[in-house]
Backbone as a ProteinNet text record, in pm:
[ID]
protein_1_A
[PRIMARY]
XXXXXXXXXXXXXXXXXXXXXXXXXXXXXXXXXXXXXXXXXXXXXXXXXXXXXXXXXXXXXXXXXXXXXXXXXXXXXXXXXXXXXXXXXXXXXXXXXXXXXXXXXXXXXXXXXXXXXXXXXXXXXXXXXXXXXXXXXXXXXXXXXXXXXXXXXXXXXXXXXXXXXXXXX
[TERTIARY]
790.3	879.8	828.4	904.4	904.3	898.5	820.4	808.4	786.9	902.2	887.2	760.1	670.5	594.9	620.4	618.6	633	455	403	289.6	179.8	329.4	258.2	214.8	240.8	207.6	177.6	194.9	174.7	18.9	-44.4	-126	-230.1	-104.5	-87.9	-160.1	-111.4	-133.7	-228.4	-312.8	-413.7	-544.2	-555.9	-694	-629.9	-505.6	-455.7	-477.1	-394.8	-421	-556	-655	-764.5	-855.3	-796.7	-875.3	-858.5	-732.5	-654	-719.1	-747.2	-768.2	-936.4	-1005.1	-1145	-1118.7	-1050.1	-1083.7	-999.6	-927	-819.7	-816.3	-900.1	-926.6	-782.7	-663.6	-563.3	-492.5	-483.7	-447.1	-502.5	-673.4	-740.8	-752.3	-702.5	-660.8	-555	-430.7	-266.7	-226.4	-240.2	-195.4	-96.5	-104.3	-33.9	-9.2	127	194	242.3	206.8	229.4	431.2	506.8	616.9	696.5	630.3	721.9	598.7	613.2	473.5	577.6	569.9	630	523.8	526.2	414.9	458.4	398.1	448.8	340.9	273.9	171.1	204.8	78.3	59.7	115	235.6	299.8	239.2	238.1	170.5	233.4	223.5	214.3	252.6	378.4	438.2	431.5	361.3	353.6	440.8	482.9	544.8	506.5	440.6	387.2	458.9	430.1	477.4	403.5	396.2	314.7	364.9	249.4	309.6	306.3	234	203	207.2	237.1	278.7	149.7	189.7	82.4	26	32.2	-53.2	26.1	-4.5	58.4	-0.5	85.1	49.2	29.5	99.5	43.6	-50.4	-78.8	-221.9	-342.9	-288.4	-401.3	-447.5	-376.3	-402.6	-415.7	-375.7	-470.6	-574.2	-617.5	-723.3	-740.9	-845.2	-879.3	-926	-884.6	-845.8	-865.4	-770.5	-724.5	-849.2	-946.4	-1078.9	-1009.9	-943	-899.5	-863	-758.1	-662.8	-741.8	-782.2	-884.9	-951.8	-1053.2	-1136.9	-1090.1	-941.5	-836.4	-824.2	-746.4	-693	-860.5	-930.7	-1061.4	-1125.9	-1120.1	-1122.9	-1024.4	-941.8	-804.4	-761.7	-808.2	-764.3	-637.6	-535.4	-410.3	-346.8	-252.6	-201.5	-184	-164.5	-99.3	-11.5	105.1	184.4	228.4	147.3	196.6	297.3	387.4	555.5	579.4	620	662.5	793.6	743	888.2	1004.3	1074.9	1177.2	1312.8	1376.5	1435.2	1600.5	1670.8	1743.3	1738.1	1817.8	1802.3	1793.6	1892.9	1856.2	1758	1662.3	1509.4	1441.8	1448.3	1353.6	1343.8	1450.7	1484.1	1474.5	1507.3	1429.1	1319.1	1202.6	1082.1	1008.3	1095.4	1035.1	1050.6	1182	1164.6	1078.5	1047.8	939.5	978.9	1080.8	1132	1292.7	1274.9	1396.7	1497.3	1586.3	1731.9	1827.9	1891.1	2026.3	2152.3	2170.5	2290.2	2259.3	2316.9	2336.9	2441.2	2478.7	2607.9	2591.4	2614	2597.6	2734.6	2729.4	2864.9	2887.8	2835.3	2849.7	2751.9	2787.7	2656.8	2605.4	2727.2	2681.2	2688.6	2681.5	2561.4	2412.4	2431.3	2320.6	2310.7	2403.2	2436	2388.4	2330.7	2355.2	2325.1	2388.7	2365.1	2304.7	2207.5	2167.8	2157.1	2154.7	2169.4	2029.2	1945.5	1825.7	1836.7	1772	1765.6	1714.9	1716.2	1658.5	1493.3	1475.5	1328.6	1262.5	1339.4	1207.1	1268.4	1392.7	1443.4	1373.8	1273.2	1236.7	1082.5	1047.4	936.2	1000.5	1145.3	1215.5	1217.4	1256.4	1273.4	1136.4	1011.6	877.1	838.6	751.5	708.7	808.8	884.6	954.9	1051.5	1088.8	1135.3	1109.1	915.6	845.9	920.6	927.8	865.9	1066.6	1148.3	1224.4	1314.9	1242.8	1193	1119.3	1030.4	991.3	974.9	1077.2	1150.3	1282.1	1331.9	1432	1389.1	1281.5	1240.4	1160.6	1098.8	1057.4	1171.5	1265.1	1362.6	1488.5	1507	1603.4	1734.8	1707.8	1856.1	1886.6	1969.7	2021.3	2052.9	1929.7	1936	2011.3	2087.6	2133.9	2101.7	2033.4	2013.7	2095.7	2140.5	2196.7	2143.3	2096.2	2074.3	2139.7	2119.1	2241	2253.1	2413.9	2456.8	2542.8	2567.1	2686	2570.5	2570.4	2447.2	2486.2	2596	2527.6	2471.7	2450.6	2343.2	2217.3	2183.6	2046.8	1972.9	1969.1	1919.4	1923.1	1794	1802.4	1872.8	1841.6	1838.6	1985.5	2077.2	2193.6	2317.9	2406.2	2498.3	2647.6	2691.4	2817	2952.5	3003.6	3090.8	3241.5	3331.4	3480.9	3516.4	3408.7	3478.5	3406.6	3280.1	3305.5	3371.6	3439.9	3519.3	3654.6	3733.2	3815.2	3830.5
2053.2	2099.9	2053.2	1969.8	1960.5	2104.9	2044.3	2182.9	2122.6	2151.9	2174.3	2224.5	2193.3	2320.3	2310	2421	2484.3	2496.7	2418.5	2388.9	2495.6	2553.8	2656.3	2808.3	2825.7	2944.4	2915	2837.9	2837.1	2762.2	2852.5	2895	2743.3	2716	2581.9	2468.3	2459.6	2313.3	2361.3	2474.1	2517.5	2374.9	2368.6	2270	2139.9	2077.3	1956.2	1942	2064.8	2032.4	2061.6	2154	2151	2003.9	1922.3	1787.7	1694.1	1730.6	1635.6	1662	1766.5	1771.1	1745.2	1772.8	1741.9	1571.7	1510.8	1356	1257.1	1343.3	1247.4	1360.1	1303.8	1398.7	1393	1318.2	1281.2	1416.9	1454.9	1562.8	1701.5	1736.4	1798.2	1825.6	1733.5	1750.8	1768.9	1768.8	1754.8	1681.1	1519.3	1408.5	1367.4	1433.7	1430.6	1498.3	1531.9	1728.1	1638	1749.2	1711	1767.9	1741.5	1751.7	1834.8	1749.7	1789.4	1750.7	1888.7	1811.9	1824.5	1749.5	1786.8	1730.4	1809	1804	1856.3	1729.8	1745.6	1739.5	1865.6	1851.5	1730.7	1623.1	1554.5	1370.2	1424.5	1284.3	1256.3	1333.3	1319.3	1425.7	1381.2	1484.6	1350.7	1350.4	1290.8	1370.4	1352.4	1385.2	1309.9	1360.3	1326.7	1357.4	1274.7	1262.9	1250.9	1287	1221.8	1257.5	1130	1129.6	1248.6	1295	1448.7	1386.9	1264.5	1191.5	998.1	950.4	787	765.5	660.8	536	594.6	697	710.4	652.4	571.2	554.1	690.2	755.5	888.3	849.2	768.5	707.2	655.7	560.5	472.8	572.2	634.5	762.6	809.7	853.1	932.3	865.7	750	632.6	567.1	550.5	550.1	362.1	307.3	217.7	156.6	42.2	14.6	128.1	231.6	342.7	449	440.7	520.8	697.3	712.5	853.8	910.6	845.1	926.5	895	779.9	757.3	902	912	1046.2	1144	1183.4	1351.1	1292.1	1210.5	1183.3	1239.2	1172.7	1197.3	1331.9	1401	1534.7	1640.4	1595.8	1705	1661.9	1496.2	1469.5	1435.8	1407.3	1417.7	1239.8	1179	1058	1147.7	1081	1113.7	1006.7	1011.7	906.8	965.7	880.6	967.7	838	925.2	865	887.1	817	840.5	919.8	1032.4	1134.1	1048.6	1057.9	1040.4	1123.1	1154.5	1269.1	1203.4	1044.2	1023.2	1023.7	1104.7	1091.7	1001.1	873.5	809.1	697.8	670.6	596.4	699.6	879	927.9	892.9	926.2	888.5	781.9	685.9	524.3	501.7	595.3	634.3	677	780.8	874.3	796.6	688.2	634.5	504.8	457.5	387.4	247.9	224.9	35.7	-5.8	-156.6	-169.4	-138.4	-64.6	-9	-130.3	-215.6	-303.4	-193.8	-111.9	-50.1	110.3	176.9	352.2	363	491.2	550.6	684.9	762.3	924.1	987.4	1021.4	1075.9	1230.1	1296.6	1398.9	1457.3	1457.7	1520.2	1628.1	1685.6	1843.2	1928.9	1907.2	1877.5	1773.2	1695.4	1655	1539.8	1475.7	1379	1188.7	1149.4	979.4	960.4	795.2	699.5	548.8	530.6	391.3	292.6	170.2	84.4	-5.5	-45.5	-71.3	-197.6	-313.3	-397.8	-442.6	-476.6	-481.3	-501.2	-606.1	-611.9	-499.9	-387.4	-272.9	-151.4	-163.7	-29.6	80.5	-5.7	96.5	157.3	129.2	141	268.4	287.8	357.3	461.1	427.2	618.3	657.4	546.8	562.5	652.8	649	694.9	859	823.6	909.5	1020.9	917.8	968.2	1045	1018.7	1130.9	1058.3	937.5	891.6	918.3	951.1	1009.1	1126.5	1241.2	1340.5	1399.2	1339.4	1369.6	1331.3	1254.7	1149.7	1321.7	1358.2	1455.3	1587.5	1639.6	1727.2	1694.4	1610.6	1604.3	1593.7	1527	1536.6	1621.1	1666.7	1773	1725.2	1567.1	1519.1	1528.1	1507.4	1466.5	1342.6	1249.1	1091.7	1040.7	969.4	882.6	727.9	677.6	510.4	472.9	334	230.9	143.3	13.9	-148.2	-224.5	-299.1	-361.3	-439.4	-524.3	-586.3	-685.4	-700.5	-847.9	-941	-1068.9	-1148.2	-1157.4	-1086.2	-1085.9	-998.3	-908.6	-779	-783.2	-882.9	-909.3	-975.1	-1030.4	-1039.1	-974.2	-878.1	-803.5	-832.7	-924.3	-956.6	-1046.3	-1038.6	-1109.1	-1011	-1044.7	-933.2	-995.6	-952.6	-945	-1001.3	-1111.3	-1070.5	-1097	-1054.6	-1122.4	-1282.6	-1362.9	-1467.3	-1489.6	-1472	-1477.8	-1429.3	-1320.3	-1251.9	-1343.5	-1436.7	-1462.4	-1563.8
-1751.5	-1647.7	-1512.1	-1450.1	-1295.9	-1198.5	-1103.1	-1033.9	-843	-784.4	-645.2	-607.1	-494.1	-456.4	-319.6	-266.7	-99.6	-118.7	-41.4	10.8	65.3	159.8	231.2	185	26.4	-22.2	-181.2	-198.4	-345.9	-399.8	-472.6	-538.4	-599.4	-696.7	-808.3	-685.6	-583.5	-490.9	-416	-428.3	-332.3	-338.5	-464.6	-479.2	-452.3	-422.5	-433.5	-268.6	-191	-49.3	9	-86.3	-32.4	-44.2	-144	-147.5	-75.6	-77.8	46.3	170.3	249.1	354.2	397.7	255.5	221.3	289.3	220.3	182.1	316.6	378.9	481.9	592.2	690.9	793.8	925.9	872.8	956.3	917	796.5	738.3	804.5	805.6	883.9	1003.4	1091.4	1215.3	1239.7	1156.1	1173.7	1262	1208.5	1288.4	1117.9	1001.8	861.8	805.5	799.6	782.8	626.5	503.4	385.7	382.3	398.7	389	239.5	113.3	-39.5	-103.7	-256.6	-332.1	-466.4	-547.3	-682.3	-769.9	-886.1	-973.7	-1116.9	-1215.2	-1361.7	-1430.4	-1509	-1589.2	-1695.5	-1688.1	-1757.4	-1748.3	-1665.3	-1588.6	-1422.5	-1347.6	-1243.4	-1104.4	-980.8	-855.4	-794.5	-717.2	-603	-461.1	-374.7	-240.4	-101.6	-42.3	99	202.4	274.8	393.6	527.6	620.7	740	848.7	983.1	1072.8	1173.8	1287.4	1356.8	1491.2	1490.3	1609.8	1576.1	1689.9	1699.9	1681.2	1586.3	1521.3	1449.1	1351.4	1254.6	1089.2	1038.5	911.2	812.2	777.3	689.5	548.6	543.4	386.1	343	426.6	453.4	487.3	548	600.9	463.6	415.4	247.7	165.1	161.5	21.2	85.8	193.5	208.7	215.3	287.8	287.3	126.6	15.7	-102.3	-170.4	-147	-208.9	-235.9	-208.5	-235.1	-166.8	-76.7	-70.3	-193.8	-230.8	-310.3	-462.3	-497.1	-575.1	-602.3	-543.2	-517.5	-556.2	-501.7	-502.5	-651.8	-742.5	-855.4	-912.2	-925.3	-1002.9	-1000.8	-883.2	-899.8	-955.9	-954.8	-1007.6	-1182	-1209.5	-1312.4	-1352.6	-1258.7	-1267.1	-1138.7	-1197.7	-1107.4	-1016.8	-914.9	-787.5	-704.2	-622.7	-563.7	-459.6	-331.5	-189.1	-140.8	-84.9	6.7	93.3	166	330.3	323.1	392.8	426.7	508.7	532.6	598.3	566.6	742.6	761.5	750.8	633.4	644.1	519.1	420.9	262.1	218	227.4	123.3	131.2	265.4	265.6	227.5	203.8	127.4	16.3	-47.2	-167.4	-212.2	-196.9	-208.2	-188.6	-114.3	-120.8	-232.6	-224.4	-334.3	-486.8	-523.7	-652.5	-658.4	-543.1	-526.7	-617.3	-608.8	-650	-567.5	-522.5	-433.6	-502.1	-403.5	-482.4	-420.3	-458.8	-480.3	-403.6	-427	-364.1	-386.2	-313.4	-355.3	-302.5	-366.4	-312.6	-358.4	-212.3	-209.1	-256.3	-399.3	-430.4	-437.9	-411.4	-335.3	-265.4	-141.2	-18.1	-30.6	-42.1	-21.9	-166.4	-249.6	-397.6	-377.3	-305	-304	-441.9	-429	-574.2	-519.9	-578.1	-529.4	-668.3	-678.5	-760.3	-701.3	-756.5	-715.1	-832.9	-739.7	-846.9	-823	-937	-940.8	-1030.9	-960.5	-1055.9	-1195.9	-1270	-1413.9	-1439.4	-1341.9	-1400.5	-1333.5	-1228.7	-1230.7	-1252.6	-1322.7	-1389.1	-1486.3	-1571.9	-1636.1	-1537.3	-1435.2	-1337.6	-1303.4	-1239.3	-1140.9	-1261.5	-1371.6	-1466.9	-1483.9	-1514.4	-1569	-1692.3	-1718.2	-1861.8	-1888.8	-2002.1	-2012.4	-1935.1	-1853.7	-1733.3	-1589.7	-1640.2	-1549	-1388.8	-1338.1	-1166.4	-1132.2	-1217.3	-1205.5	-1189.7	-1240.5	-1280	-1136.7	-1070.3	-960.1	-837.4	-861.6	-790.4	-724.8	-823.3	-789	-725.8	-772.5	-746	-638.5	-581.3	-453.9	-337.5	-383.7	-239.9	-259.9	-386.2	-403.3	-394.1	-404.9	-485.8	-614.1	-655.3	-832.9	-799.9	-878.2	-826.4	-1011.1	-969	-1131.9	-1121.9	-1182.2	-1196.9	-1242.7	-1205.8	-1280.7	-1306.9	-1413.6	-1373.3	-1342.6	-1233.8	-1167.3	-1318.1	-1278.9	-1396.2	-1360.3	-1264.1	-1157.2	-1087.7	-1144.8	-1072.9	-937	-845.6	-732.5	-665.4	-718.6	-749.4	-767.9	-843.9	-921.7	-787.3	-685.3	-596.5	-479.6	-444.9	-322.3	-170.2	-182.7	-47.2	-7.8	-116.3	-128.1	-92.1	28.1	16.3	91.2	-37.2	-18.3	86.7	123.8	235.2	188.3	303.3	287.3	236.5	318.5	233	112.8	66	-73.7	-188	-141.4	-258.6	-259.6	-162.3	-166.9	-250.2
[MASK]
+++++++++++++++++++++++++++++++++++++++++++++++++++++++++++++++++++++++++++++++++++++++++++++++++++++++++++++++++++++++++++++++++++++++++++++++++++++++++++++++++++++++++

């Protein structure tokens, strides 16, 4: 079972933010407000970061120079961990939080909190991850109901390719 945690009272994430703040002193000083923690025994703990002050990369802050921060927190807790840049526009959280380029989304209902994206093939099965866990907490960290697709129209299959009037004609 996926599990939201509210940071600020819950029990379960006491030793996660106490390591955190042990190991990334950007955190310790609050120049890096932990935003969303979601956490799946046995699949892993997705975190959301964001800076409280200009120029601090909050992510970088918390993995640490070749990852030796978060390195450290994973090895003490025993458990993956995957920190993400918050952002206060859903769907770059959310494209955050599933952590592979999305080809297209579309928010089909807002206020449910519904999107569908469309993800290209060679990192579709990255975006659901082992048994659906990086998906799985992918949702529960930003409190969408995210649905994948693989793209499937080759002019889809390239990111960086888009669409105009006169090619459709």
């Amino acid at each position: 079972m996926t599990t939201t945690v509210d940071h600020t009272n819950d029990t379960q994430s006491g030793s996660l933010l106490e390591a955190l703040t042990t190991r990334v002193p950007e955190i310790a000083y609050g120049f890096v407000d932990i935003a969303a923690i979601a956490a799946e025994p046995g699949i892993g703990t997705k975190i959301a970061v964001r800076a409280t002050i200009a120029g601090v990369d909050p992510v970088g802050a918390c993995i640490g120079r070749a990852g030796l921060r978060i390195r450290d927190v994973e090895r003490e807790l025993g458990e993956h961990i995957t920190i993400v840049a918050h952002h206060s526009q859903p769907l770059l959280f959310i494209q955050n939080a599933v952590g592979v380029p999305v080809v297209a989304a579309d928010i089909t209902d807002p206020i449910r909190r519904h999107i569908t994206l469309t993800i290209a093939p060679g990192v579709y099965s990255r975006a659901m991850g082992r048994a659906g866990g990086n998906l799985r907490l992918a949702r529960a960290l930003t409190g969408w109901s995210i649905r994948l697709l693989p793209a499937t129209r080759p002019e889809l299959m390239c990111h960086n390719t888009a669409r105009t009037d006169k090619e459709s004609a």
